[in-house]
PDB file of C-alpha atoms in Angstrom:
ATOM      1  CA  MET M   1       0.000   0.000   0.000  1.00  0.00           C
ATOM      2  CA  ILE M   2       1.297   3.445  -0.935  1.00  0.00           C
ATOM      3  CA  ASN M   3       0.944   6.337   1.505  1.00  0.00           C
ATOM      4  CA  SER M   4      -0.329   9.457  -0.256  1.00  0.00           C
ATOM      5  CA  VAL M   5       1.583  12.516   0.974  1.00  0.00           C
ATOM      6  CA  GLU M   6      -0.275  15.827   1.274  1.00  0.00           C
ATOM      7  CA  PRO M   7       1.887  18.736   2.475  1.00  0.00           C
ATOM      8  CA  PHE M   8       0.416  20.595   5.465  1.00  0.00           C
ATOM      9  CA  LYS M   9      -2.399  17.989   5.688  1.00  0.00           C
ATOM     10  CA  GLY M  10      -1.118  14.483   6.324  1.00  0.00           C
ATOM     11  CA  ILE M  11       0.067  11.152   5.000  1.00  0.00           C
ATOM     12  CA  GLY M  12      -2.486   8.475   4.164  1.00  0.00           C
ATOM     13  CA  ASP M  13      -5.032   8.272   6.985  1.00  0.00           C
ATOM     14  CA  PHE M  14      -2.701  10.072   9.415  1.00  0.00           C
ATOM     15  CA  ARG M  15      -3.733  13.727   9.612  1.00  0.00           C
ATOM     16  CA  LEU M  16      -1.936  16.766  10.970  1.00  0.00           C
ATOM     17  CA  GLY M  17      -3.917  18.444  13.739  1.00  0.00           C
ATOM     18  CA  ALA M  18      -5.500  15.172  14.929  1.00  0.00           C
ATOM     19  CA  LYS M  19      -5.326  14.202  18.593  1.00  0.00           C
ATOM     20  CA  ARG M  20      -3.128  11.303  19.708  1.00  0.00           C
ATOM     21  CA  GLU M  21      -6.065   9.227  20.984  1.00  0.00           C
ATOM     22  CA  ILE M  22      -7.866   9.540  17.622  1.00  0.00           C
ATOM     23  CA  ILE M  23      -4.760   8.491  15.689  1.00  0.00           C
ATOM     24  CA  ARG M  24      -4.280   5.502  17.986  1.00  0.00           C
ATOM     25  CA  GLU M  25      -7.948   4.469  17.628  1.00  0.00           C
ATOM     26  CA  GLN M  26      -7.718   4.643  13.840  1.00  0.00           C
ATOM     27  CA  ALA M  27      -4.651   2.415  13.954  1.00  0.00           C
ATOM     28  CA  CYS M  28      -6.609  -0.210  15.958  1.00  0.00           C
ATOM     29  CA  GLY M  29      -3.955  -0.301  18.639  1.00  0.00           C
ATOM     30  CA  GLN M  30      -1.156  -1.201  16.204  1.00  0.00           C
ATOM     31  CA  PHE M  31       1.425   1.273  17.494  1.00  0.00           C
ATOM     32  CA  GLU M  32       4.339   1.507  19.839  1.00  0.00           C
ATOM     33  CA  PRO M  33       5.403   4.608  21.763  1.00  0.00           C
ATOM     34  CA  PHE M  34       8.765   5.504  20.223  1.00  0.00           C
ATOM     35  CA  LYS M  35       9.626   8.578  22.289  1.00  0.00           C
ATOM     36  CA  PRO M  36       7.479  10.545  24.748  1.00  0.00           C
ATOM     37  CA  ASN M  37       6.120  12.658  21.896  1.00  0.00           C
ATOM     38  CA  VAL M  38       6.270  10.086  19.042  1.00  0.00           C
ATOM     39  CA  ASP M  39       4.174   7.022  18.206  1.00  0.00           C
ATOM     40  CA  ALA M  40       5.546   4.438  15.776  1.00  0.00           C
ATOM     41  CA  PHE M  41       3.028   2.814  13.440  1.00  0.00           C
ATOM     42  CA  ASP M  42       5.633   0.579  11.824  1.00  0.00           C
ATOM     43  CA  ASP M  43       3.169  -1.654   9.949  1.00  0.00           C
ATOM     44  CA  ALA M  44       1.908   1.484   8.205  1.00  0.00           C
ATOM     45  CA  GLY M  45       5.413   2.919   7.776  1.00  0.00           C
ATOM     46  CA  VAL M  46       4.553   6.048   9.764  1.00  0.00           C
ATOM     47  CA  HIS M  47       5.792   7.935  12.817  1.00  0.00           C
ATOM     48  CA  CYS M  48       3.516  10.634  14.296  1.00  0.00           C
ATOM     49  CA  HIS M  49       5.074  13.428  16.348  1.00  0.00           C
ATOM     50  CA  TYR M  50       2.905  15.305  18.854  1.00  0.00           C
ATOM     51  CA  ASP M  51       3.140  18.677  20.568  1.00  0.00           C
ATOM     52  CA  GLU M  52       2.513  19.346  24.259  1.00  0.00           C
ATOM     53  CA  THR M  53      -1.260  19.154  23.677  1.00  0.00           C
ATOM     54  CA  ASN M  54      -1.000  15.661  22.070  1.00  0.00           C
ATOM     55  CA  THR M  55      -1.801  17.091  18.643  1.00  0.00           C
ATOM     56  CA  VAL M  56      -0.061  15.716  15.540  1.00  0.00           C
ATOM     57  CA  VAL M  57       2.374  18.330  14.220  1.00  0.00           C
ATOM     58  CA  PHE M  58       4.792  16.209  12.146  1.00  0.00           C
ATOM     59  CA  ILE M  59       4.336  12.909  10.272  1.00  0.00           C
ATOM     60  CA  GLU M  60       7.125  10.835   8.736  1.00  0.00           C
ATOM     61  CA  SER M  61       6.558   8.054   6.175  1.00  0.00           C
ATOM     62  CA  PHE M  62       8.876   5.237   5.091  1.00  0.00           C
ATOM     63  CA  GLU M  63       8.819   1.543   4.094  1.00  0.00           C
ATOM     64  CA  PRO M  64       6.882  -0.782   4.153  1.00  0.00           C
ATOM     65  CA  SER M  65       4.220   1.618   2.823  1.00  0.00           C
ATOM     66  CA  PRO M  66       6.186   3.775   0.425  1.00  0.00           C
ATOM     67  CA  PRO M  67       5.096   7.409   0.289  1.00  0.00           C
ATOM     68  CA  ALA M  68       4.146   9.122  -2.960  1.00  0.00           C
ATOM     69  CA  ILE M  69       3.646  12.835  -3.566  1.00  0.00           C
ATOM     70  CA  LYS M  70       1.113  13.551  -6.325  1.00  0.00           C
ATOM     71  CA  GLY M  71       1.877  10.096  -7.714  1.00  0.00           C
ATOM     72  CA  THR M  72       5.648  10.556  -7.549  1.00  0.00           C
ATOM     73  CA  LYS M  73       7.429   7.814  -5.636  1.00  0.00           C
ATOM     74  CA  VAL M  74      10.259   9.212  -3.544  1.00  0.00           C
ATOM     75  CA  LEU M  75      12.043   6.491  -1.575  1.00  0.00           C
ATOM     76  CA  GLY M  76      15.374   5.180  -2.823  1.00  0.00           C
ATOM     77  CA  ARG M  77      15.863   8.075  -5.224  1.00  0.00           C
ATOM     78  CA  PRO M  78      18.275  11.026  -5.179  1.00  0.00           C
ATOM     79  CA  LEU M  79      16.702  14.170  -3.729  1.00  0.00           C
ATOM     80  CA  SER M  80      17.622  16.298  -6.754  1.00  0.00           C
ATOM     81  CA  GLU M  81      15.731  13.920  -9.054  1.00  0.00           C
ATOM     82  CA  VAL M  82      12.612  13.937  -6.861  1.00  0.00           C
ATOM     83  CA  LEU M  83      12.665  17.728  -6.506  1.00  0.00           C
ATOM     84  CA  ARG M  84      12.873  18.086 -10.283  1.00  0.00           C
ATOM     85  CA  ASP M  85       9.882  15.740 -10.728  1.00  0.00           C
ATOM     86  CA  LEU M  86       7.847  17.600  -8.110  1.00  0.00           C
ATOM     87  CA  GLU M  87       8.725  21.037  -9.491  1.00  0.00           C
ATOM     88  CA  SER M  88       7.216  19.901 -12.796  1.00  0.00           C
ATOM     89  CA  LYS M  89       3.992  19.292 -10.802  1.00  0.00           C
ATOM     90  CA  GLY M  90       3.949  22.811  -9.359  1.00  0.00           C
ATOM     91  CA  PHE M  91       5.975  22.509  -6.150  1.00  0.00           C
ATOM     92  CA  ASP M  92       8.317  25.375  -5.244  1.00  0.00           C
ATOM     93  CA  PHE M  93      11.520  24.422  -3.466  1.00  0.00           C
ATOM     94  CA  ASN M  94      13.277  27.804  -3.675  1.00  0.00           C
ATOM     95  CA  GLU M  95      13.120  28.431   0.081  1.00  0.00           C
ATOM     96  CA  ALA M  96      14.986  25.744   2.006  1.00  0.00           C
ATOM     97  CA  LEU M  97      15.852  25.584   5.682  1.00  0.00           C
ATOM     98  CA  THR M  98      18.504  22.955   4.891  1.00  0.00           C
ATOM     99  CA  GLU M  99      19.268  20.957   1.770  1.00  0.00           C
ATOM    100  CA  SER M 100      16.362  18.607   2.567  1.00  0.00           C
ATOM    101  CA  ILE M 101      13.835  20.698   4.571  1.00  0.00           C
ATOM    102  CA  PHE M 102      11.426  22.924   2.648  1.00  0.00           C
ATOM    103  CA  PRO M 103       9.094  24.794   5.041  1.00  0.00           C
ATOM    104  CA  LYS M 104       7.147  26.680   2.328  1.00  0.00           C
ATOM    105  CA  ALA M 105       6.487  23.415   0.435  1.00  0.00           C
ATOM    106  CA  GLY M 106       5.500  21.569   3.625  1.00  0.00           C
ATOM    107  CA  LEU M 107       7.980  18.757   3.016  1.00  0.00           C
ATOM    108  CA  ALA M 108      11.135  17.366   4.599  1.00  0.00           C
ATOM    109  CA  PHE M 109      13.230  14.438   3.390  1.00  0.00           C
ATOM    110  CA  TYR M 110      15.610  12.146   5.278  1.00  0.00           C
ATOM    111  CA  ILE M 111      18.609  11.234   3.149  1.00  0.00           C
ATOM    112  CA  ASP M 112      20.460   7.981   3.908  1.00  0.00           C
ATOM    113  CA  ASP M 113      24.229   7.366   3.792  1.00  0.00           C
ATOM    114  CA  GLU M 114      24.023   6.488   0.097  1.00  0.00           C
ATOM    115  CA  GLY M 115      22.474   9.855  -0.743  1.00  0.00           C
ATOM    116  CA  LEU M 116      19.002   8.434  -1.374  1.00  0.00           C
ATOM    117  CA  ILE M 117      15.683   9.407   0.199  1.00  0.00           C
ATOM    118  CA  ALA M 118      14.818   7.068   3.095  1.00  0.00           C
ATOM    119  CA  SER M 119      11.694   8.889   4.319  1.00  0.00           C
ATOM    120  CA  VAL M 120       9.525  11.922   3.712  1.00  0.00           C
ATOM    121  CA  ALA M 121       7.709  14.070   6.263  1.00  0.00           C
ATOM    122  CA  VAL M 122       4.925  16.630   6.350  1.00  0.00           C
ATOM    123  CA  PHE M 123       4.326  19.160   9.092  1.00  0.00           C
ATOM    124  CA  GLN M 124       1.987  21.920  10.154  1.00  0.00           C
ATOM    125  CA  GLU M 125       2.471  25.382   8.711  1.00  0.00           C
ATOM    126  CA  ASN M 126       5.093  27.354  10.644  1.00  0.00           C
ATOM    127  CA  TYR M 127       6.321  24.129  12.337  1.00  0.00           C
ATOM    128  CA  TYR M 128      10.002  25.022  11.958  1.00  0.00           C
ATOM    129  CA  GLU M 129       9.456  28.660  12.885  1.00  0.00           C
ATOM    130  CA  LYS M 130       7.839  27.530  16.154  1.00  0.00           C
ATOM    131  CA  LEU M 131      10.815  25.258  16.901  1.00  0.00           C
ATOM    132  CA  ASN M 132      13.182  28.189  16.712  1.00  0.00           C
ATOM    133  CA  HIS M 133      11.267  30.292  19.253  1.00  0.00           C
TER     134      HIS M 133
END
């Protein structure tokens, strides 16, 4: 199953802004607390990060349910190639926080040691600005 990635909204059935208890109910109890503010839904290939109010603010997607952005598969590919594909679909990656975090596009990518995308994340608007304050 492919996880559909929607910047600023969610990944698959996991939605930004949802409460932790709702996310856990939807997952039918198939999760494991990963850190105090993170639940791992490894069967779905998703980690949900929560703020102090137990609201989802950041969602990361990886195997075994590969994420796709507007039909573009991203895992195992070089970032530059994926960005080029997504720019052709209307994404703007001109403003970057780092080489793989794009706050205005609502996307962040984790790059593995081989230089390939290992996961993709979405987050709430202004997520990174709030971290810096």
